[in-house]
Coordinates of C-alpha atoms and ligand atoms in Angstrom, one line a residue:
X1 CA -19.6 -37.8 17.3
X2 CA -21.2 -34.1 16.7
X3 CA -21.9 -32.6 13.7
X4 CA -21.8 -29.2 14.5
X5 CA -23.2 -25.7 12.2
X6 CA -21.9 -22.3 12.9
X7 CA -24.1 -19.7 11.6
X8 CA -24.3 -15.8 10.9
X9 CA -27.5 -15.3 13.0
X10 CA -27.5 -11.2 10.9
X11 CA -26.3 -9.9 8.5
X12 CA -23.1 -11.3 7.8
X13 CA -19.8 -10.5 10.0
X14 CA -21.2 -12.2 13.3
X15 CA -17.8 -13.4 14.4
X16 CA -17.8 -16.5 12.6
X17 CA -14.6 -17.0 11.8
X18 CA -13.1 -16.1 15.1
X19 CA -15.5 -18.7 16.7
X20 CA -15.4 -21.6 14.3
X21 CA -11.1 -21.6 14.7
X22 CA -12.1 -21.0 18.6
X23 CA -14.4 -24.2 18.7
X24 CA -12.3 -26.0 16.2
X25 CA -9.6 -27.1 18.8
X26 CA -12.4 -29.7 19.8
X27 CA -13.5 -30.8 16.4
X28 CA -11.5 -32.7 13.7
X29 CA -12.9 -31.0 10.8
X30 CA -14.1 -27.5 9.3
X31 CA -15.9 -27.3 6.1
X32 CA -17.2 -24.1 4.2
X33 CA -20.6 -24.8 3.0
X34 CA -21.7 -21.7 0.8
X35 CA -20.9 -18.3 -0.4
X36 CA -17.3 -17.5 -2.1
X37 CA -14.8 -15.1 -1.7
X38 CA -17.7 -12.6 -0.7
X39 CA -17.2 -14.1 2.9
X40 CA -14.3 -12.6 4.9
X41 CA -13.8 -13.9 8.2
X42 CA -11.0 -12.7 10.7
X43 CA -9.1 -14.8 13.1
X44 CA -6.4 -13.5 15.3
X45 CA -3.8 -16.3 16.4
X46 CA -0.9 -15.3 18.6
X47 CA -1.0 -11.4 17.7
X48 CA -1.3 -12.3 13.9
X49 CA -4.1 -11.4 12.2
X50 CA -5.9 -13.4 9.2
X51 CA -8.8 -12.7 6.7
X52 CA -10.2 -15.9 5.1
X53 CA -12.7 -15.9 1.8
X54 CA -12.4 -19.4 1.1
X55 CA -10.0 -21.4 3.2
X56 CA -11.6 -22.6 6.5
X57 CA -11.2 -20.7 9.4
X58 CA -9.4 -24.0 11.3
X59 CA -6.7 -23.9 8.5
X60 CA -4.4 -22.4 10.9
X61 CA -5.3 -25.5 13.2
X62 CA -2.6 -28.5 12.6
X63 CA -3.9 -32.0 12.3
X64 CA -7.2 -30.5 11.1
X65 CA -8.9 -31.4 7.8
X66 CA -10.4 -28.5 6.1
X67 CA -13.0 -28.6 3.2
X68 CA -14.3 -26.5 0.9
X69 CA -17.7 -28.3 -0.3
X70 CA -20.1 -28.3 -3.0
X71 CA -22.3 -25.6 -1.9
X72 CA -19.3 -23.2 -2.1
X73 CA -18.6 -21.3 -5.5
X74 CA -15.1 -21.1 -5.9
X75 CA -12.7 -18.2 -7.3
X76 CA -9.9 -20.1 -9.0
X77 CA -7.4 -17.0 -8.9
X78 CA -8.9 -16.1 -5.0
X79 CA -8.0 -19.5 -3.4
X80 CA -4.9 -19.9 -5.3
X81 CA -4.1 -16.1 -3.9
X82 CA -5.1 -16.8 -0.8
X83 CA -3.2 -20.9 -0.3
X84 CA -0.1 -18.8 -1.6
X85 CA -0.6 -16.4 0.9
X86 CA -0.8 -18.6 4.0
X87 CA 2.0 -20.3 2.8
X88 CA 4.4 -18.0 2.6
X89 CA 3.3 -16.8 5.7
X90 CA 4.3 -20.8 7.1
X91 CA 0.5 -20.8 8.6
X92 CA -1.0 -23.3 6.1
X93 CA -1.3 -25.8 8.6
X94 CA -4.5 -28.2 8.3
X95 CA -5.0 -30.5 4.8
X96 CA -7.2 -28.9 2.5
X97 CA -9.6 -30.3 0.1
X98 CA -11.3 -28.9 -2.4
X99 CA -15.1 -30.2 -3.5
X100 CA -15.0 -31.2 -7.0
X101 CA -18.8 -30.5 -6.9
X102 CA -18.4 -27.3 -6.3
X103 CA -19.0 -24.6 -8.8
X104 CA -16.3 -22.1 -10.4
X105 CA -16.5 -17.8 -10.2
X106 CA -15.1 -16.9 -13.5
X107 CA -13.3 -13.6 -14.3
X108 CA -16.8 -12.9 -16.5
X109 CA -18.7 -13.2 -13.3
X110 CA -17.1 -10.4 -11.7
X111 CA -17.1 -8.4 -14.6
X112 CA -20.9 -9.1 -14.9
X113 CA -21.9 -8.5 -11.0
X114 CA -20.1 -5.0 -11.7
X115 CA -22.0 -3.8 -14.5
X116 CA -25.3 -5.4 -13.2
X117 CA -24.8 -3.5 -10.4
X118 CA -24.0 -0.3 -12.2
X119 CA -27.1 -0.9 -14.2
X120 CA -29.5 -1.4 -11.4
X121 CA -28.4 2.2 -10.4
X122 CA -30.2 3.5 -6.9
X123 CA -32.0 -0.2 -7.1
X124 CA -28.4 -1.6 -6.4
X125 CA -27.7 -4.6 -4.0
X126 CA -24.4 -3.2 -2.7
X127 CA -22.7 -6.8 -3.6
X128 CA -19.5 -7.6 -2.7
X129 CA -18.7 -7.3 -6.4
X130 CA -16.9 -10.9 -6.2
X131 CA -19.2 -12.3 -8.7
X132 CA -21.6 -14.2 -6.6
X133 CA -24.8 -13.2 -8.1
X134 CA -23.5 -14.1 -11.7
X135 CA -21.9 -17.6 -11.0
X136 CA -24.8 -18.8 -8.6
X137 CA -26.8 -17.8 -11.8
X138 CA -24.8 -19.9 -13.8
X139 CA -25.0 -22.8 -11.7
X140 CA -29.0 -22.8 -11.5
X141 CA -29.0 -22.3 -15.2
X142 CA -27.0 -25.1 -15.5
X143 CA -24.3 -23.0 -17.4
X144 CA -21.7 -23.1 -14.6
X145 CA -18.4 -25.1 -14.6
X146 CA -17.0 -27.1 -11.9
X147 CA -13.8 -27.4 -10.4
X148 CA -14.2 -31.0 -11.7
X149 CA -13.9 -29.4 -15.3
X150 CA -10.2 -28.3 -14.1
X151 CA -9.1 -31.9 -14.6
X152 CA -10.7 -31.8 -18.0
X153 CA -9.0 -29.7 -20.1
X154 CA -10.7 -30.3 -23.1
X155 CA -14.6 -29.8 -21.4
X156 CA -13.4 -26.9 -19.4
X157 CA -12.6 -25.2 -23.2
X158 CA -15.7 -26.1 -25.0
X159 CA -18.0 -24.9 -22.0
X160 CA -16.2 -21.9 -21.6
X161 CA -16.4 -21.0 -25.1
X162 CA -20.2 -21.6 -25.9
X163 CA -20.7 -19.5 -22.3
X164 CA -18.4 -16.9 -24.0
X165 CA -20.7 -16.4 -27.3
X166 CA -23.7 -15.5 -24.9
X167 CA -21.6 -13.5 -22.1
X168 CA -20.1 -11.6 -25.2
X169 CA -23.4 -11.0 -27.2
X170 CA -24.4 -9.2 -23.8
X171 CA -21.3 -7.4 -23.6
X172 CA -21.4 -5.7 -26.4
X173 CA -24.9 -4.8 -26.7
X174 CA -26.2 -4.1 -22.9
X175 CA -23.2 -2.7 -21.7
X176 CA -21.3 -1.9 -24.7
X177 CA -18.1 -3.6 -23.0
X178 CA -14.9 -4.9 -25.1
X179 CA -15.4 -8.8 -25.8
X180 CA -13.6 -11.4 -23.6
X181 CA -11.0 -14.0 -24.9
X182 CA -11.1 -17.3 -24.4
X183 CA -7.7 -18.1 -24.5
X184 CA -7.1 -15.0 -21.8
X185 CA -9.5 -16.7 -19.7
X186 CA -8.2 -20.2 -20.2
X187 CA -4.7 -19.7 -19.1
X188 CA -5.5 -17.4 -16.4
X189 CA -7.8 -20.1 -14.9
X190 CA -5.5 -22.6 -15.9
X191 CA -2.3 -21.1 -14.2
X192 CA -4.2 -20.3 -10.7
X193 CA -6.0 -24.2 -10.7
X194 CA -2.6 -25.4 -10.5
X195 CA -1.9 -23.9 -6.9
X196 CA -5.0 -26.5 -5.9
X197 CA -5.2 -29.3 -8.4
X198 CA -3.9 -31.9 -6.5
X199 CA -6.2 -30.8 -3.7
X200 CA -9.6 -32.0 -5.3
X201 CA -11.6 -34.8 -4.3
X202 CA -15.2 -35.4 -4.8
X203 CA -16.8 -34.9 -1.2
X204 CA -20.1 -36.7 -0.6
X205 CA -17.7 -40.1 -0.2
X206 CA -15.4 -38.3 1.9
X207 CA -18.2 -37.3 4.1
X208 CA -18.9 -40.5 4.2
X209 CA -16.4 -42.0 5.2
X210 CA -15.8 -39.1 8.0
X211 CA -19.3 -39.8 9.6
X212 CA -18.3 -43.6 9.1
X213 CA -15.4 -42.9 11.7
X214 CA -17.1 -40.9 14.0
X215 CA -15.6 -37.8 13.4
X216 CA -16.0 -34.5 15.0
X217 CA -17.4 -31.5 12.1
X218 CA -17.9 -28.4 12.4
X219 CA -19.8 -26.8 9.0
X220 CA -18.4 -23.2 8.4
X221 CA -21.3 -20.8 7.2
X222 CA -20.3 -17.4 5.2
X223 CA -22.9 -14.5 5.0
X224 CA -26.0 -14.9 7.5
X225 CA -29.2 -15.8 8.2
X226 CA -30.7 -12.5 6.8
X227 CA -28.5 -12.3 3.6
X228 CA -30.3 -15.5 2.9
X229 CA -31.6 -15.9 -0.5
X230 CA -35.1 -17.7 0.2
X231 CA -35.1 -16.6 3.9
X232 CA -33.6 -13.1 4.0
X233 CA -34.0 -9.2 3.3
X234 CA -34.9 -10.1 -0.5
X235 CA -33.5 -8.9 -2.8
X236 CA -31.0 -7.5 -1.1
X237 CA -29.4 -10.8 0.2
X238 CA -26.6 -12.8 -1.1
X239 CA -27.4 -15.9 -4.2
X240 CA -27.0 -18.9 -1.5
X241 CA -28.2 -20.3 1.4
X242 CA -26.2 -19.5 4.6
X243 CA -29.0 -20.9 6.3
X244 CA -28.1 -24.1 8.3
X245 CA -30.3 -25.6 5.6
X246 CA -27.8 -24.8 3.4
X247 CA -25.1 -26.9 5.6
X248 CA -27.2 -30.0 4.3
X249 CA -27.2 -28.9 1.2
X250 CA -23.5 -27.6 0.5
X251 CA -21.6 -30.5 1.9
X252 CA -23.9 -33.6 1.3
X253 CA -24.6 -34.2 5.3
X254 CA -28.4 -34.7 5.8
X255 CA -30.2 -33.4 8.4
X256 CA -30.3 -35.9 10.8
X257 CA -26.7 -36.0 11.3
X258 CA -26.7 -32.9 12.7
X259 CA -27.0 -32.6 15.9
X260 CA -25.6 -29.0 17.1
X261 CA -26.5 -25.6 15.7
X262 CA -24.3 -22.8 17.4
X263 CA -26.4 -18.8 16.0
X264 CA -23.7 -16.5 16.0
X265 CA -24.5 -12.5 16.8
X266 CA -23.1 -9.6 17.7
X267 CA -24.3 -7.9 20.9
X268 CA -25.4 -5.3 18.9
X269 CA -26.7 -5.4 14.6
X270 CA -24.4 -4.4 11.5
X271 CA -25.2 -4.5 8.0
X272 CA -23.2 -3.8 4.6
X273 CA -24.7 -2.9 1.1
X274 CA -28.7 -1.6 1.1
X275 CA -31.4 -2.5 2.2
X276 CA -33.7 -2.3 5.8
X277 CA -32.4 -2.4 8.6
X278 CA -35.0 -1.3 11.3
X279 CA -32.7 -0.9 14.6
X280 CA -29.9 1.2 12.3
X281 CA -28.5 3.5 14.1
X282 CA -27.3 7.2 11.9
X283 CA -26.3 9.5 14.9
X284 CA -23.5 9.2 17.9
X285 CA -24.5 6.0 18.9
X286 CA -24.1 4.2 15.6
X287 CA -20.7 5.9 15.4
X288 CA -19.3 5.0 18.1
X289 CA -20.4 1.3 17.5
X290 CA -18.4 1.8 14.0
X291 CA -15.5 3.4 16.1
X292 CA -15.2 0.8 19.0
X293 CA -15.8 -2.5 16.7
X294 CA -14.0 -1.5 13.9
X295 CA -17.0 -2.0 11.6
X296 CA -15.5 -1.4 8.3
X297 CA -16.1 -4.7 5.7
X298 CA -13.3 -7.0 5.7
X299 CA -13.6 -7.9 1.9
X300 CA -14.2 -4.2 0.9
X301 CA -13.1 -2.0 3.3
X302 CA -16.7 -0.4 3.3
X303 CA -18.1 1.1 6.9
X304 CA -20.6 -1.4 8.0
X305 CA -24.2 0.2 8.8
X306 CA -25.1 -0.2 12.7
X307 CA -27.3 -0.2 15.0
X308 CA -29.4 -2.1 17.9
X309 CA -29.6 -6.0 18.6
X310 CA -32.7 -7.0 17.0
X311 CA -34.6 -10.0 18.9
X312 CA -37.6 -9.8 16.6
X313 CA -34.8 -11.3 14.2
X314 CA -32.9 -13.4 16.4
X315 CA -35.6 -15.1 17.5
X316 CA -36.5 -15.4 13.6
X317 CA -32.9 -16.6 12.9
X318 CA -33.0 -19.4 15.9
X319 CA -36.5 -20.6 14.3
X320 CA -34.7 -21.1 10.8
X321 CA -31.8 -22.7 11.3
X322 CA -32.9 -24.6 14.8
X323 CA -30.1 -23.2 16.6
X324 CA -29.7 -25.5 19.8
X325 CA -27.8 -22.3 21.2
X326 CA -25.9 -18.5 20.7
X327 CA -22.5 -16.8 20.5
X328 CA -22.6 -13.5 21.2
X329 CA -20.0 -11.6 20.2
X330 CA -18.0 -7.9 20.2
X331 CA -19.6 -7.7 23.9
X332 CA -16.6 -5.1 24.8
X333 CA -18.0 -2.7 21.5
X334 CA -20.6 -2.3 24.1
X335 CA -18.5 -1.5 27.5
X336 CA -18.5 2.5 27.2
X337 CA -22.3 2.8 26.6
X338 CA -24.5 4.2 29.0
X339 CA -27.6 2.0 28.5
X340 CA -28.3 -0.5 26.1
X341 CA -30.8 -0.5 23.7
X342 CA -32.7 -3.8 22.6
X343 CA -35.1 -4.6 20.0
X344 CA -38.2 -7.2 21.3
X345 CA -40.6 -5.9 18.7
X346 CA -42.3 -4.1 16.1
X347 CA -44.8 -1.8 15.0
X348 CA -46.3 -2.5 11.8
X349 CA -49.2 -1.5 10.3
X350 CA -50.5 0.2 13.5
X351 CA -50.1 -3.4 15.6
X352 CA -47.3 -4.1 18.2
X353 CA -45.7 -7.8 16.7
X354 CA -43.3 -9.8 17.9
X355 CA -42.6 -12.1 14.8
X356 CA -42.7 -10.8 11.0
X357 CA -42.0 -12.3 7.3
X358 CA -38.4 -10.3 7.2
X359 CA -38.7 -9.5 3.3
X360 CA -37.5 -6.2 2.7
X361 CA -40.9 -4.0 2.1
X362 CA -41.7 -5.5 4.9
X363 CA -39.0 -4.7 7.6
X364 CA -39.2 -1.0 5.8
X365 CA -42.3 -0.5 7.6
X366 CA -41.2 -1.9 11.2
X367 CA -40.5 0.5 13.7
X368 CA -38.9 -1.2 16.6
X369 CA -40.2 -1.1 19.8
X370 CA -36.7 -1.2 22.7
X371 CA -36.3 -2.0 26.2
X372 CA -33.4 0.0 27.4
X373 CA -31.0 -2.0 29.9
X374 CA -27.9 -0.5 32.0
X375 CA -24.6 -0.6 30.5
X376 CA -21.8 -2.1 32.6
X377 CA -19.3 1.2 32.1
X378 CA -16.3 -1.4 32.6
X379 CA -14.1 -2.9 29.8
X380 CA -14.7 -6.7 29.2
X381 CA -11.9 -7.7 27.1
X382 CA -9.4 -9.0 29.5
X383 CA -12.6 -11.1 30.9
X384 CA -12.1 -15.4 30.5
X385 CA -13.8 -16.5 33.4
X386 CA -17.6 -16.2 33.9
X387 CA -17.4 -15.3 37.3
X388 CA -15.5 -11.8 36.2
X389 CA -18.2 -11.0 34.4
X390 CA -20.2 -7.9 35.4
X391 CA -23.6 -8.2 37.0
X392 CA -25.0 -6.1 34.0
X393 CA -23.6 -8.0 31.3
X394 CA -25.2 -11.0 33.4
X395 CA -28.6 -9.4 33.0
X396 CA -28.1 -8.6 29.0
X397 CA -27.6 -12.4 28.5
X398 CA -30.0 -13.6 30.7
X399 CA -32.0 -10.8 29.1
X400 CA -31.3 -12.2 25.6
X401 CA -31.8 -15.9 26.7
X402 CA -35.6 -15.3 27.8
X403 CA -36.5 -13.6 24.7
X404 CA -34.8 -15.6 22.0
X405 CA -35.6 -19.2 24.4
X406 CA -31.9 -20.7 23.7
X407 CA -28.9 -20.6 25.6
X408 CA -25.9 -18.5 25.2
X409 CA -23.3 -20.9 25.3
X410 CA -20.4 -18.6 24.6
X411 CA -19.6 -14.5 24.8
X412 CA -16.9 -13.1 22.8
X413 CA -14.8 -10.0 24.0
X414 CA -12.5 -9.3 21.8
X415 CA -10.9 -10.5 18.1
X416 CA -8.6 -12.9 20.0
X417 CA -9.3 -17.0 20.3
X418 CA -8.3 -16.4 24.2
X419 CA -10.9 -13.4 24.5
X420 CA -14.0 -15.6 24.8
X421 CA -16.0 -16.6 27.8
X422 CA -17.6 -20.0 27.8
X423 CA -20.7 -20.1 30.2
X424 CA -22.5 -23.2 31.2
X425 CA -25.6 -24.1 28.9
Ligands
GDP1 P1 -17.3 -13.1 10.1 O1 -17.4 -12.8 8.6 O2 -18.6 -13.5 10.7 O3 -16.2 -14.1 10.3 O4 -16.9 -11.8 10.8 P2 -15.7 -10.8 10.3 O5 -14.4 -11.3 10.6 O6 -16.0 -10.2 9.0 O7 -16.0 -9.5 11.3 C1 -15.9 -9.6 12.6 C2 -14.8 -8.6 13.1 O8 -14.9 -8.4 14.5 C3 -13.4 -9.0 12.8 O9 -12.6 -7.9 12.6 C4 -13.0 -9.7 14.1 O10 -11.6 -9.7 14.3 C5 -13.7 -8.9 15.1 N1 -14.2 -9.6 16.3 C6 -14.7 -10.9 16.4 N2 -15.1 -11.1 17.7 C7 -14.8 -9.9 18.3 C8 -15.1 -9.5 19.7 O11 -15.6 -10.2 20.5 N3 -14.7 -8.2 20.0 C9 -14.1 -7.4 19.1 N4 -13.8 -6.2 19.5 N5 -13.9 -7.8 17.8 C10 -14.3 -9.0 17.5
IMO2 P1 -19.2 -12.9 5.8 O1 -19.1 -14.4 5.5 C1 -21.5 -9.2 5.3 C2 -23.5 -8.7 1.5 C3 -23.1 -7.6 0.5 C4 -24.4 -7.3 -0.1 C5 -25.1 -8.6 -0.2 C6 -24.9 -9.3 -1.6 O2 -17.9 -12.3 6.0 O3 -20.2 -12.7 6.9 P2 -22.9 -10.5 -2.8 O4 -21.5 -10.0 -3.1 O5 -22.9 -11.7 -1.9 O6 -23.7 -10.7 -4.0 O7 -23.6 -9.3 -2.0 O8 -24.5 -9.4 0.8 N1 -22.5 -9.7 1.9 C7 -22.0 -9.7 3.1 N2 -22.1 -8.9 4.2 N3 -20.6 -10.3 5.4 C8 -20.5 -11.1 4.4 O9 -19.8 -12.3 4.5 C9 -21.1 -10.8 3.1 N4 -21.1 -11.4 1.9 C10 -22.0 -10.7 1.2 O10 -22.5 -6.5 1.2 O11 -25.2 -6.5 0.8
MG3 MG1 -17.0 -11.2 7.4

């Protein structure tokens, strides 16, 4: 049995999602732990190509269970968009359950996260605008509904209206907004639940019963280590924990069950929304990173900020969520650079440091300090087999592997399932 955590070791947009449905041949079930329909992760399956916000990224996988587990906040009207979508598309192929633990994103939330945005002006996050920030809120405050209170009719009414008179009070005299309706809101929550309401099941007993038989799990992460809320670039991070923490914590699995930890990076840094990012890159070299890897969001379309690979923070990322090893990923964004730049540390505050507290004032002030290693000038993406790999690209692992002290167990090069590399822990 393995219990298994695959985690953004960034910013977000590591690959995920490509290597979770890549490792989930092996494993019998794939469950989404935190975050909402913020998360987009892209899997490519025989020359198809899929975006997933809430579903699993094994859902393509027959014979596969998928979860979506406490931890997760869920859009109603997203997931029953996004179930309809795969199924007319004949690709909804594992089961799918949904947590009846986990917490709802109303239509308020969104409508919230927008004009808290808007009102935080050149102080904004640069959210997703899903309503993440709002709902989490809701949930700690112990306002939020659950997609247990789809079942119940009558509770789902009551808590949405006395959320409503507070929601509406701030409406109308923050943001001088129209009032919502409760009924509106009802039956459009309502209509979409039914898409998924014979798909709930209260998941700490399921777990249960899945450890019980000594089955294989992978637990999905959304966002990364660095969007963290406790452990990230506060405050410009996302309201959860992406952390593998937060794996614990968002499907009911405690810590000593698990026994594999898998950081996922890219071979070189992205970030979308604001805040620091000390290894961005503004010139040519960031541009062609954009051009080469595609780097535009996947939920919002926006260009991704990029930039370096930063060891300083991988090496924070392994510490946090005890990875056991790496994925490196979008290697072939890298083949037509001359050198490679690399991050191994900082100056700050006049010292050279190799480890730092990554809140945001902080990494402001870092200046990072690169080694600069030979590019391999050859493309990578036809590439399966170790031994094809280039001699440079060799030396950037091994490179990688000294500093950060963990294995790279796998090397992605390109969106496909069949364009990875697995090398020998
Ligand atoms: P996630 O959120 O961590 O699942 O990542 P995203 O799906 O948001 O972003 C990763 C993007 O890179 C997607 O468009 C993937 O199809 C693509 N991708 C993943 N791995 C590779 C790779 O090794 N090479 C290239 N060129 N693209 C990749
Ligand atoms: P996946 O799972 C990259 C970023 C937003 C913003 C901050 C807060 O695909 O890796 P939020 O809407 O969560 O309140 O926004 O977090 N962000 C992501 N960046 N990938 C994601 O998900 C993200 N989800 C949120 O851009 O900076
Ligand atoms: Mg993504």
């Amino acid at each position: 049995m393995s219990v298994c955590v695959v985690v953004g070791a960034q910013w977000g947009d590591e690959g995920k999602g490509k290597i979770t449905h890549l490792l989930a041949a092996d494993y019998d079930v794939d469950v989404r732990y935190q975050g909402g329909t913020n998360a987009g992760h892209s899997v490519r399956v025989g020359g198809e190509d899929f975006r997933f916000h809430l579903l699993p990224s094994a859902i393509l996988r027959e014979g596969k269970l998928c979860i979506i587990a406490n931890g997760v906040v869920v859009d109603p009207i997203g997931l029953a968009r996004e179930i309809e979508g795969l199924r007319e598309r004949g690709w909804l192929r594992a089961e799918l359950v949904v947590a009846s633990g986990a917490h709802l994103v109303l239509p308020y939330h969104k409508l919230l996260d927008r004009l808290e945005e808007r009102l935080r002006g050149k102080d904004s996050i640069g959210t997703t605008g899903h309503g993440i920030g709002p709902a989490y809120s809701d949930k700690y405050d112990r306002s939020g509904l659950k997609v247990a209170h789809l079942l119940e009719p009558s509770v789902f009414r009551r808590r949405l209206e006395f959320n409503l008179k507070r929601i509406n009070a701030l409406l109308k005299g923050l943001y001088g907004e129209p009032e919502l309706d409760p009924d509106q809101i009802y039956d459009q929550v309502m209509g979409a639940a039914e898409s998924f309401l014979d798909l709930i099941r209260p998941v700490p007993p399921l777990m249960r019963r899945l450890l019980a038989e000594d089955r294989e799990i992978l637990l999905e992460g959304a966002q990364g280590t660095l969007l963290d809320i406790d452990y990230g670039t506060y405050p410009f991070v996302t309201s959860s924990h992406p952390v593998a923490g937060g794996a614990c914590l968002g499907t009911g699995i405690a810590p000593n069950r698990i026994d594999r930890v898998i950081g996922v990076s890219k071979a070189y840094a992205t970030r979308v929304g604001n805040g620091s990012f000390p290894t961005e890159q503004f010139g040519e070299v960031g541009e062609l990173m954009r051009r080469a890897g595609n780097e535009y969001g996947t939920t919002t379309g926006r260009p991704r900020r990029c930039g370096w690979l930063d060891l300083v923070l991988l090496r924070y990322a392994a510490f946090i969520n005890g990875c056991t090893e790496l994925a490196i990923t979008k290697l072939d964004v890298l083949d037509e650079f001359e050198e490679i730049k690399v991050c191994i540390a900082y100056r700050y505050e006049g010292e050279v440091v190799d480890e730092v507290d990554p809140d945001d004032t902080v990494l402001a002030r870092c200046e990072p300090i690169y080694e600069t290693l030979p590019g391999w000038h050859c493309e990578t993406t036809g590439i399966t087999e170790h031994s094809a790999l280039p001699r440079e690209v060799l030396d950037f692992i091994a490179f990688i592997e000294e500093q950060v002290g963990l294995p790279v167990t796998l090397l992605s090069v390109g969106p496909a399932c069949e364009q990875s590399v697995f090398l020998a822990a």
